[in-house]
PDB file of C-alpha atoms in Angstrom:
ATOM      1  CA  UNK A   1     -58.692-106.934  18.541  1.00 71.00           C
ATOM      2  CA  UNK A   2     -58.662-106.112  14.816  1.00 79.00           C
ATOM      3  CA  UNK A   3     -60.975-103.481  13.409  1.00 81.00           C
ATOM      4  CA  UNK A   4     -64.110-104.947  11.842  1.00 83.00           C
ATOM      5  CA  UNK A   5     -66.919-103.438   9.807  1.00 84.00           C
ATOM      6  CA  UNK A   6     -69.198-103.200  12.847  1.00 87.00           C
ATOM      7  CA  UNK A   7     -66.711-100.823  14.480  1.00 89.00           C
ATOM      8  CA  UNK A   8     -67.184 -98.381  11.628  1.00 90.00           C
ATOM      9  CA  UNK A   9     -70.948 -98.882  11.762  1.00 91.00           C
ATOM     10  CA  UNK A  10     -71.046 -98.036  15.456  1.00 92.00           C
ATOM     11  CA  UNK A  11     -68.792 -95.013  14.941  1.00 94.00           C
ATOM     12  CA  UNK A  12     -71.052 -93.612  12.218  1.00 94.00           C
ATOM     13  CA  UNK A  13     -74.201 -94.290  14.230  1.00 94.00           C
ATOM     14  CA  UNK A  14     -72.665 -92.560  17.243  1.00 94.00           C
ATOM     15  CA  UNK A  15     -71.768 -89.476  15.223  1.00 95.00           C
ATOM     16  CA  UNK A  16     -75.251 -89.399  13.679  1.00 95.00           C
ATOM     17  CA  UNK A  17     -76.955 -89.754  17.068  1.00 95.00           C
ATOM     18  CA  UNK A  18     -74.805 -87.005  18.557  1.00 94.00           C
ATOM     19  CA  UNK A  19     -75.923 -84.790  15.672  1.00 95.00           C
ATOM     20  CA  UNK A  20     -79.574 -85.636  16.366  1.00 94.00           C
ATOM     21  CA  UNK A  21     -79.156 -84.879  20.072  1.00 94.00           C
ATOM     22  CA  UNK A  22     -77.500 -81.574  19.247  1.00 93.00           C
ATOM     23  CA  UNK A  23     -80.371 -80.480  17.022  1.00 93.00           C
ATOM     24  CA  UNK A  24     -82.837 -81.421  19.736  1.00 92.00           C
ATOM     25  CA  UNK A  25     -81.233 -79.860  22.815  1.00 91.00           C
ATOM     26  CA  UNK A  26     -79.665 -76.669  21.488  1.00 88.00           C
ATOM     27  CA  UNK A  27     -81.514 -73.436  20.720  1.00 85.00           C
ATOM     28  CA  UNK A  28     -78.843 -71.582  18.785  1.00 87.00           C
ATOM     29  CA  UNK A  29     -79.716 -71.858  15.085  1.00 89.00           C
ATOM     30  CA  UNK A  30     -76.048 -71.909  14.047  1.00 90.00           C
ATOM     31  CA  UNK A  31     -75.233 -74.808  16.392  1.00 91.00           C
ATOM     32  CA  UNK A  32     -78.238 -76.712  15.050  1.00 92.00           C
ATOM     33  CA  UNK A  33     -76.916 -76.131  11.544  1.00 92.00           C
ATOM     34  CA  UNK A  34     -73.502 -77.445  12.569  1.00 93.00           C
ATOM     35  CA  UNK A  35     -75.104 -80.569  14.007  1.00 94.00           C
ATOM     36  CA  UNK A  36     -76.775 -81.163  10.631  1.00 94.00           C
ATOM     37  CA  UNK A  37     -73.323 -80.986   9.027  1.00 93.00           C
ATOM     38  CA  UNK A  38     -72.146 -83.550  11.567  1.00 94.00           C
ATOM     39  CA  UNK A  39     -74.954 -85.917  10.533  1.00 95.00           C
ATOM     40  CA  UNK A  40     -74.070 -85.507   6.843  1.00 94.00           C
ATOM     41  CA  UNK A  41     -70.467 -86.372   7.639  1.00 94.00           C
ATOM     42  CA  UNK A  42     -71.474 -89.477   9.562  1.00 95.00           C
ATOM     43  CA  UNK A  43     -73.335 -90.700   6.474  1.00 95.00           C
ATOM     44  CA  UNK A  44     -70.329 -89.861   4.274  1.00 94.00           C
ATOM     45  CA  UNK A  45     -68.054 -91.890   6.534  1.00 94.00           C
ATOM     46  CA  UNK A  46     -70.367 -94.897   6.296  1.00 93.00           C
ATOM     47  CA  UNK A  47     -70.558 -94.632   2.488  1.00 92.00           C
ATOM     48  CA  UNK A  48     -66.772 -94.558   2.145  1.00 92.00           C
ATOM     49  CA  UNK A  49     -66.524 -97.484   4.531  1.00 90.00           C
ATOM     50  CA  UNK A  50     -68.977 -99.561   2.480  1.00 89.00           C
ATOM     51  CA  UNK A  51     -66.965 -98.788  -0.635  1.00 88.00           C
ATOM     52  CA  UNK A  52     -63.847 -99.970   1.155  1.00 87.00           C
ATOM     53  CA  UNK A  53     -65.594-103.079   2.453  1.00 85.00           C
ATOM     54  CA  UNK A  54     -66.641-103.967  -1.065  1.00 79.00           C
ATOM     55  CA  UNK A  55     -62.995-104.365  -1.980  1.00 73.00           C
ATOM     56  CA  UNK A  56     -62.577-100.951  -3.621  1.00 71.00           C
ATOM     57  CA  UNK A  57     -63.664-102.355  -6.979  1.00 75.00           C
ATOM     58  CA  UNK A  58     -65.114 -99.045  -8.144  1.00 78.00           C
ATOM     59  CA  UNK A  59     -65.308 -95.494  -6.880  1.00 82.00           C
ATOM     60  CA  UNK A  60     -69.062 -94.960  -7.307  1.00 87.00           C
ATOM     61  CA  UNK A  61     -69.799 -94.483  -3.629  1.00 88.00           C
ATOM     62  CA  UNK A  62     -66.935 -92.004  -3.360  1.00 89.00           C
ATOM     63  CA  UNK A  63     -68.596 -90.017  -6.155  1.00 91.00           C
ATOM     64  CA  UNK A  64     -71.793 -90.082  -4.089  1.00 92.00           C
ATOM     65  CA  UNK A  65     -69.902 -88.700  -1.088  1.00 92.00           C
ATOM     66  CA  UNK A  66     -68.557 -85.998  -3.380  1.00 91.00           C
ATOM     67  CA  UNK A  67     -72.100 -85.016  -4.408  1.00 93.00           C
ATOM     68  CA  UNK A  68     -73.266 -84.996  -0.784  1.00 93.00           C
ATOM     69  CA  UNK A  69     -70.468 -82.508  -0.079  1.00 92.00           C
ATOM     70  CA  UNK A  70     -71.598 -80.374  -3.021  1.00 91.00           C
ATOM     71  CA  UNK A  71     -75.187 -80.268  -1.793  1.00 91.00           C
ATOM     72  CA  UNK A  72     -74.034 -79.540   1.771  1.00 91.00           C
ATOM     73  CA  UNK A  73     -71.978 -76.580   0.566  1.00 91.00           C
ATOM     74  CA  UNK A  74     -74.960 -75.130  -1.329  1.00 92.00           C
ATOM     75  CA  UNK A  75     -77.180 -75.731   1.679  1.00 92.00           C
ATOM     76  CA  UNK A  76     -74.766 -73.916   3.995  1.00 92.00           C
ATOM     77  CA  UNK A  77     -74.625 -70.888   1.701  1.00 91.00           C
ATOM     78  CA  UNK A  78     -78.410 -70.480   1.592  1.00 92.00           C
ATOM     79  CA  UNK A  79     -78.981 -71.491   5.219  1.00 92.00           C
ATOM     80  CA  UNK A  80     -76.470 -69.053   6.637  1.00 91.00           C
ATOM     81  CA  UNK A  81     -77.982 -66.287   4.512  1.00 91.00           C
ATOM     82  CA  UNK A  82     -81.384 -67.108   6.040  1.00 90.00           C
ATOM     83  CA  UNK A  83     -79.894 -67.109   9.572  1.00 89.00           C
ATOM     84  CA  UNK A  84     -78.182 -63.766   8.914  1.00 88.00           C
ATOM     85  CA  UNK A  85     -81.490 -62.293   7.707  1.00 88.00           C
ATOM     86  CA  UNK A  86     -83.264 -63.683  10.770  1.00 85.00           C
ATOM     87  CA  UNK A  87     -80.642 -62.085  12.998  1.00 87.00           C
ATOM     88  CA  UNK A  88     -81.095 -58.778  11.229  1.00 85.00           C
ATOM     89  CA  UNK A  89     -84.865 -58.904  11.859  1.00 82.00           C
ATOM     90  CA  UNK A  90     -85.138 -60.186  15.421  1.00 82.00           C
ATOM     91  CA  UNK A  91     -81.535 -59.677  16.724  1.00 80.00           C
ATOM     92  CA  UNK A  92     -81.282 -63.231  17.937  1.00 80.00           C
ATOM     93  CA  UNK A  93     -80.488 -66.673  16.575  1.00 82.00           C
ATOM     94  CA  UNK A  94     -82.745 -68.385  19.080  1.00 83.00           C
ATOM     95  CA  UNK A  95     -84.991 -70.814  17.216  1.00 83.00           C
ATOM     96  CA  UNK A  96     -87.747 -70.497  19.829  1.00 81.00           C
ATOM     97  CA  UNK A  97     -88.396 -66.945  18.670  1.00 79.00           C
ATOM     98  CA  UNK A  98     -89.324 -68.324  15.272  1.00 78.00           C
ATOM     99  CA  UNK A  99     -92.332 -70.183  16.649  1.00 78.00           C
ATOM    100  CA  UNK A 100     -94.429 -67.151  15.821  1.00 74.00           C
ATOM    101  CA  UNK A 101     -94.429 -68.622  12.310  1.00 70.00           C
ATOM    102  CA  UNK A 102     -97.080 -71.095  13.447  1.00 71.00           C
ATOM    103  CA  UNK A 103     -99.622 -68.428  14.410  1.00 66.00           C
TER     104      UNK A 103
ATOM    105  CA  UNK B   1     -53.163-104.720  16.979  1.00 70.00           C
ATOM    106  CA  UNK B   2     -51.282-103.240  14.059  1.00 84.00           C
ATOM    107  CA  UNK B   3     -50.809 -99.687  12.907  1.00 84.00           C
ATOM    108  CA  UNK B   4     -54.193 -99.539  11.144  1.00 85.00           C
ATOM    109  CA  UNK B   5     -56.082-100.534  14.282  1.00 88.00           C
ATOM    110  CA  UNK B   6     -54.252 -98.049  16.490  1.00 91.00           C
ATOM    111  CA  UNK B   7     -54.936 -95.292  13.968  1.00 91.00           C
ATOM    112  CA  UNK B   8     -58.616 -96.273  13.804  1.00 91.00           C
ATOM    113  CA  UNK B   9     -59.082 -96.103  17.560  1.00 93.00           C
ATOM    114  CA  UNK B  10     -57.241 -92.802  17.939  1.00 94.00           C
ATOM    115  CA  UNK B  11     -59.264 -91.179  15.126  1.00 94.00           C
ATOM    116  CA  UNK B  12     -62.551 -92.614  16.410  1.00 94.00           C
ATOM    117  CA  UNK B  13     -62.036 -91.336  19.935  1.00 95.00           C
ATOM    118  CA  UNK B  14     -61.046 -87.956  18.508  1.00 94.00           C
ATOM    119  CA  UNK B  15     -64.129 -87.816  16.253  1.00 95.00           C
ATOM    120  CA  UNK B  16     -66.649 -88.793  18.936  1.00 95.00           C
ATOM    121  CA  UNK B  17     -65.074 -86.643  21.626  1.00 95.00           C
ATOM    122  CA  UNK B  18     -64.983 -83.558  19.422  1.00 95.00           C
ATOM    123  CA  UNK B  19     -68.558 -84.214  18.235  1.00 94.00           C
ATOM    124  CA  UNK B  20     -69.661 -84.227  21.872  1.00 94.00           C
ATOM    125  CA  UNK B  21     -67.723 -80.999  22.315  1.00 94.00           C
ATOM    126  CA  UNK B  22     -69.730 -79.409  19.472  1.00 93.00           C
ATOM    127  CA  UNK B  23     -72.988 -80.182  21.235  1.00 92.00           C
ATOM    128  CA  UNK B  24     -71.947 -79.484  24.817  1.00 90.00           C
ATOM    129  CA  UNK B  25     -69.743 -76.386  24.667  1.00 90.00           C
ATOM    130  CA  UNK B  26     -71.364 -73.113  25.699  1.00 86.00           C
ATOM    131  CA  UNK B  27     -69.369 -70.852  23.423  1.00 87.00           C
ATOM    132  CA  UNK B  28     -70.358 -71.129  19.726  1.00 88.00           C
ATOM    133  CA  UNK B  29     -66.772 -70.389  18.649  1.00 90.00           C
ATOM    134  CA  UNK B  30     -65.572 -73.443  20.574  1.00 91.00           C
ATOM    135  CA  UNK B  31     -68.267 -75.483  18.850  1.00 92.00           C
ATOM    136  CA  UNK B  32     -66.889 -74.453  15.464  1.00 93.00           C
ATOM    137  CA  UNK B  33     -63.342 -75.391  16.491  1.00 93.00           C
ATOM    138  CA  UNK B  34     -64.532 -78.772  17.761  1.00 94.00           C
ATOM    139  CA  UNK B  35     -66.412 -79.398  14.523  1.00 94.00           C
ATOM    140  CA  UNK B  36     -63.258 -78.629  12.510  1.00 95.00           C
ATOM    141  CA  UNK B  37     -61.350 -81.163  14.649  1.00 95.00           C
ATOM    142  CA  UNK B  38     -64.105 -83.714  13.985  1.00 95.00           C
ATOM    143  CA  UNK B  39     -63.750 -83.125  10.249  1.00 95.00           C
ATOM    144  CA  UNK B  40     -59.996 -83.666  10.506  1.00 95.00           C
ATOM    145  CA  UNK B  41     -60.591 -86.976  12.286  1.00 95.00           C
ATOM    146  CA  UNK B  42     -63.068 -88.033   9.589  1.00 95.00           C
ATOM    147  CA  UNK B  43     -60.525 -87.050   6.936  1.00 95.00           C
ATOM    148  CA  UNK B  44     -58.030 -89.322   8.662  1.00 94.00           C
ATOM    149  CA  UNK B  45     -60.568 -92.130   8.399  1.00 93.00           C
ATOM    150  CA  UNK B  46     -60.933 -91.429   4.679  1.00 93.00           C
ATOM    151  CA  UNK B  47     -57.171 -91.669   4.282  1.00 91.00           C
ATOM    152  CA  UNK B  48     -56.917 -95.101   5.890  1.00 89.00           C
ATOM    153  CA  UNK B  49     -59.871 -96.275   3.764  1.00 88.00           C
ATOM    154  CA  UNK B  50     -58.242 -95.505   0.389  1.00 86.00           C
ATOM    155  CA  UNK B  51     -60.244 -92.326  -0.258  1.00 88.00           C
ATOM    156  CA  UNK B  52     -57.339 -89.922  -0.574  1.00 90.00           C
ATOM    157  CA  UNK B  53     -59.079 -87.384  -2.796  1.00 91.00           C
ATOM    158  CA  UNK B  54     -62.126 -87.232  -0.508  1.00 92.00           C
ATOM    159  CA  UNK B  55     -59.862 -86.679   2.504  1.00 93.00           C
ATOM    160  CA  UNK B  56     -58.312 -83.629   0.860  1.00 93.00           C
ATOM    161  CA  UNK B  57     -61.665 -82.334  -0.392  1.00 92.00           C
ATOM    162  CA  UNK B  58     -63.126 -82.800   3.075  1.00 93.00           C
ATOM    163  CA  UNK B  59     -60.395 -80.636   4.574  1.00 93.00           C
ATOM    164  CA  UNK B  60     -60.506 -77.994   1.847  1.00 93.00           C
ATOM    165  CA  UNK B  61     -64.284 -77.705   1.480  1.00 90.00           C
ATOM    166  CA  UNK B  62     -65.522 -78.451   4.992  1.00 88.00           C
ATOM    167  CA  UNK B  63     -62.765 -77.340   7.342  1.00 88.00           C
ATOM    168  CA  UNK B  64     -61.530 -74.656   4.979  1.00 89.00           C
ATOM    169  CA  UNK B  65     -64.586 -73.088   3.389  1.00 89.00           C
ATOM    170  CA  UNK B  66     -67.760 -74.049   5.225  1.00 90.00           C
ATOM    171  CA  UNK B  67     -66.455 -73.691   8.755  1.00 90.00           C
ATOM    172  CA  UNK B  68     -64.835 -70.372   7.904  1.00 90.00           C
ATOM    173  CA  UNK B  69     -68.270 -69.247   6.700  1.00 90.00           C
ATOM    174  CA  UNK B  70     -69.738 -70.324  10.056  1.00 90.00           C
ATOM    175  CA  UNK B  71     -66.992 -68.473  11.939  1.00 90.00           C
ATOM    176  CA  UNK B  72     -67.548 -65.404   9.795  1.00 89.00           C
ATOM    177  CA  UNK B  73     -71.283 -65.353  10.596  1.00 89.00           C
ATOM    178  CA  UNK B  74     -70.600 -65.936  14.304  1.00 88.00           C
ATOM    179  CA  UNK B  75     -68.089 -63.072  14.443  1.00 88.00           C
ATOM    180  CA  UNK B  76     -70.523 -60.874  12.535  1.00 85.00           C
ATOM    181  CA  UNK B  77     -73.259 -61.495  15.085  1.00 82.00           C
ATOM    182  CA  UNK B  78     -70.937 -61.122  18.079  1.00 74.00           C
ATOM    183  CA  UNK B  79     -72.803 -63.642  20.199  1.00 69.00           C
ATOM    184  CA  UNK B  80     -71.769 -63.934  23.806  1.00 63.00           C
ATOM    185  CA  UNK B  81     -71.457 -67.299  25.446  1.00 57.00           C
ATOM    186  CA  UNK B  82     -74.063 -66.508  28.077  1.00 57.00           C
ATOM    187  CA  UNK B  83     -76.481 -64.852  25.673  1.00 61.00           C
ATOM    188  CA  UNK B  84     -77.930 -68.174  24.548  1.00 64.00           C
ATOM    189  CA  UNK B  85     -80.977 -69.164  26.574  1.00 67.00           C
ATOM    190  CA  UNK B  86     -81.084 -72.768  27.672  1.00 70.00           C
ATOM    191  CA  UNK B  87     -83.836 -75.154  26.874  1.00 69.00           C
ATOM    192  CA  UNK B  88     -85.692 -76.541  29.876  1.00 79.00           C
ATOM    193  CA  UNK B  89     -84.234 -79.537  31.657  1.00 85.00           C
ATOM    194  CA  UNK B  90     -87.167 -81.695  30.612  1.00 88.00           C
ATOM    195  CA  UNK B  91     -86.662 -80.877  26.934  1.00 87.00           C
ATOM    196  CA  UNK B  92     -82.924 -81.583  27.222  1.00 88.00           C
ATOM    197  CA  UNK B  93     -83.508 -84.950  28.860  1.00 92.00           C
ATOM    198  CA  UNK B  94     -86.124 -85.777  26.221  1.00 92.00           C
ATOM    199  CA  UNK B  95     -83.678 -84.841  23.462  1.00 91.00           C
ATOM    200  CA  UNK B  96     -80.888 -86.992  24.876  1.00 92.00           C
ATOM    201  CA  UNK B  97     -83.289 -89.886  25.445  1.00 94.00           C
ATOM    202  CA  UNK B  98     -84.681 -89.787  21.932  1.00 94.00           C
ATOM    203  CA  UNK B  99     -81.196 -89.492  20.429  1.00 93.00           C
ATOM    204  CA  UNK B 100     -80.008 -92.442  22.482  1.00 93.00           C
ATOM    205  CA  UNK B 101     -83.076 -94.448  21.543  1.00 95.00           C
ATOM    206  CA  UNK B 102     -82.439 -93.767  17.874  1.00 94.00           C
ATOM    207  CA  UNK B 103     -78.866 -94.989  18.328  1.00 94.00           C
ATOM    208  CA  UNK B 104     -80.061 -98.186  19.992  1.00 94.00           C
ATOM    209  CA  UNK B 105     -82.722 -98.814  17.340  1.00 95.00           C
ATOM    210  CA  UNK B 106     -80.244 -98.346  14.488  1.00 92.00           C
ATOM    211  CA  UNK B 107     -77.726-100.539  16.294  1.00 91.00           C
ATOM    212  CA  UNK B 108     -80.310-103.292  16.717  1.00 92.00           C
ATOM    213  CA  UNK B 109     -81.335-102.962  13.071  1.00 91.00           C
ATOM    214  CA  UNK B 110     -77.758-103.400  11.846  1.00 87.00           C
ATOM    215  CA  UNK B 111     -76.753-106.059  14.375  1.00 85.00           C
ATOM    216  CA  UNK B 112     -77.335-108.899  11.939  1.00 84.00           C
ATOM    217  CA  UNK B 113     -75.087-107.361   9.295  1.00 80.00           C
ATOM    218  CA  UNK B 114     -71.999-109.301   8.311  1.00 77.00           C
ATOM    219  CA  UNK B 115     -69.106-108.527  10.570  1.00 79.00           C
ATOM    220  CA  UNK B 116     -66.144-108.728   8.270  1.00 78.00           C
ATOM    221  CA  UNK B 117     -62.552-107.867   8.868  1.00 78.00           C
ATOM    222  CA  UNK B 118     -61.307-104.879   6.910  1.00 77.00           C
ATOM    223  CA  UNK B 119     -58.780-105.568   4.198  1.00 75.00           C
ATOM    224  CA  UNK B 120     -55.834-103.319   4.749  1.00 75.00           C
ATOM    225  CA  UNK B 121     -54.507-103.399   1.192  1.00 77.00           C
ATOM    226  CA  UNK B 122     -53.791-100.001  -0.284  1.00 78.00           C
ATOM    227  CA  UNK B 123     -55.358 -99.366  -3.701  1.00 80.00           C
ATOM    228  CA  UNK B 124     -55.461 -96.293  -5.885  1.00 79.00           C
ATOM    229  CA  UNK B 125     -59.230 -96.301  -6.418  1.00 82.00           C
ATOM    230  CA  UNK B 126     -59.663 -93.055  -4.483  1.00 81.00           C
ATOM    231  CA  UNK B 127     -57.084 -91.075  -6.403  1.00 86.00           C
ATOM    232  CA  UNK B 128     -58.087 -88.103  -8.522  1.00 88.00           C
ATOM    233  CA  UNK B 129     -57.304 -89.973 -11.775  1.00 89.00           C
ATOM    234  CA  UNK B 130     -59.926 -92.614 -11.096  1.00 87.00           C
ATOM    235  CA  UNK B 131     -62.556 -90.288  -9.675  1.00 89.00           C
ATOM    236  CA  UNK B 132     -62.057 -87.727 -12.424  1.00 90.00           C
ATOM    237  CA  UNK B 133     -62.546 -90.331 -15.140  1.00 90.00           C
ATOM    238  CA  UNK B 134     -65.740 -91.550 -13.478  1.00 89.00           C
ATOM    239  CA  UNK B 135     -66.970 -88.015 -12.861  1.00 90.00           C
ATOM    240  CA  UNK B 136     -66.608 -87.017 -16.496  1.00 92.00           C
ATOM    241  CA  UNK B 137     -67.993 -90.197 -18.064  1.00 92.00           C
ATOM    242  CA  UNK B 138     -70.618 -91.986 -16.013  1.00 91.00           C
ATOM    243  CA  UNK B 139     -71.597 -89.085 -13.760  1.00 92.00           C
ATOM    244  CA  UNK B 140     -71.180 -86.171 -16.133  1.00 94.00           C
ATOM    245  CA  UNK B 141     -74.864 -85.153 -16.028  1.00 95.00           C
ATOM    246  CA  UNK B 142     -75.127 -84.937 -12.206  1.00 93.00           C
ATOM    247  CA  UNK B 143     -71.798 -83.106 -12.223  1.00 93.00           C
ATOM    248  CA  UNK B 144     -73.095 -80.432 -14.582  1.00 94.00           C
ATOM    249  CA  UNK B 145     -76.415 -80.191 -12.738  1.00 94.00           C
ATOM    250  CA  UNK B 146     -74.561 -79.645  -9.459  1.00 93.00           C
ATOM    251  CA  UNK B 147     -72.764 -76.701 -11.022  1.00 93.00           C
ATOM    252  CA  UNK B 148     -76.156 -75.181 -11.867  1.00 95.00           C
ATOM    253  CA  UNK B 149     -77.220 -75.930  -8.285  1.00 94.00           C
ATOM    254  CA  UNK B 150     -74.213 -73.993  -7.013  1.00 92.00           C
ATOM    255  CA  UNK B 151     -75.064 -71.044  -9.218  1.00 94.00           C
ATOM    256  CA  UNK B 152     -78.650 -71.125  -7.912  1.00 94.00           C
ATOM    257  CA  UNK B 153     -77.452 -71.287  -4.310  1.00 93.00           C
ATOM    258  CA  UNK B 154     -75.127 -68.345  -4.891  1.00 92.00           C
ATOM    259  CA  UNK B 155     -77.872 -66.205  -6.429  1.00 94.00           C
ATOM    260  CA  UNK B 156     -80.296 -67.313  -3.720  1.00 92.00           C
ATOM    261  CA  UNK B 157     -77.894 -66.328  -0.935  1.00 91.00           C
ATOM    262  CA  UNK B 158     -77.388 -62.904  -2.522  1.00 91.00           C
ATOM    263  CA  UNK B 159     -81.134 -62.352  -2.980  1.00 91.00           C
ATOM    264  CA  UNK B 160     -81.907 -63.425   0.606  1.00 88.00           C
ATOM    265  CA  UNK B 161     -79.120 -61.361   2.104  1.00 82.00           C
ATOM    266  CA  UNK B 162     -79.940 -58.200   0.190  1.00 83.00           C
ATOM    267  CA  UNK B 163     -81.017 -55.205   2.201  1.00 75.00           C
ATOM    268  CA  UNK B 164     -84.722 -54.590   1.922  1.00 71.00           C
ATOM    269  CA  UNK B 165     -85.854 -51.289   0.419  1.00 67.00           C
ATOM    270  CA  UNK B 166     -87.059 -48.729   2.916  1.00 63.00           C
ATOM    271  CA  UNK B 167     -90.804 -48.838   3.484  1.00 58.00           C
ATOM    272  CA  UNK B 168     -92.766 -45.771   2.465  1.00 59.00           C
ATOM    273  CA  UNK B 169     -95.329 -44.205   4.780  1.00 59.00           C
ATOM    274  CA  UNK B 170     -98.678 -45.945   4.777  1.00 55.00           C
ATOM    275  CA  UNK B 171     -97.247 -49.268   3.737  1.00 55.00           C
ATOM    276  CA  UNK B 172     -98.054 -52.176   5.998  1.00 53.00           C
ATOM    277  CA  UNK B 173     -95.040 -53.767   7.655  1.00 53.00           C
ATOM    278  CA  UNK B 174     -95.357 -57.515   7.549  1.00 52.00           C
ATOM    279  CA  UNK B 175     -93.647 -58.984  10.588  1.00 47.00           C
TER     280      UNK B 175
END
């Protein structure tokens, strides 16, 4: 059975859904952050696939993937700094402790 | 079933299996290792889809830099595997159900999309020559703005991570 475009679609959707499930069922802030990275990568994979499906006429979507990577790297730098500060304050990376923000 | 198909299935199973490992493993260090393996599988997908530069950048930036940053923070915090409290069973089931429902909804939404066979011709559209030309002509403004974004993120991380000055007596501690 040859590989078709729907195979790639299902693969990306699976990776994205696994990322969503991870953010919902885990309490460790770092794991949640890693699941967000997983979701970004699923979207990147789908973008590259659409570029390939279009016959590789131009590399615009690959440039978009490149910019998503740039934004993800900046996000990781700031996010991990916030998590490190949170750990310094409350000595835990449990996100449930942060629900005091709503009071 | 040619070489492309076999490679696709191997990489897909590797990506999904390691992604499940990220979510399910108790030890955060194992999660990081699984995520790196997932990124390698995705890089393999990039390679067979004529995105050679992105495959290398994915390995260098994600597996090399970002995941090392995660590992560094994890080692710094010295988290034990059993230190993480579990969410209640009900919340876990609800999370898995809603994730699965999202998957089904997206699948149903994209079911009517054209199901084309992939062309397996190798082109050089994803090489650095092509991407570099595009990056410095058509996308030169976003490129420069992203460099400013990086500078901002760097300064922001330093400002957030800075040690707070000691509070003097009589000052209210906001926590």
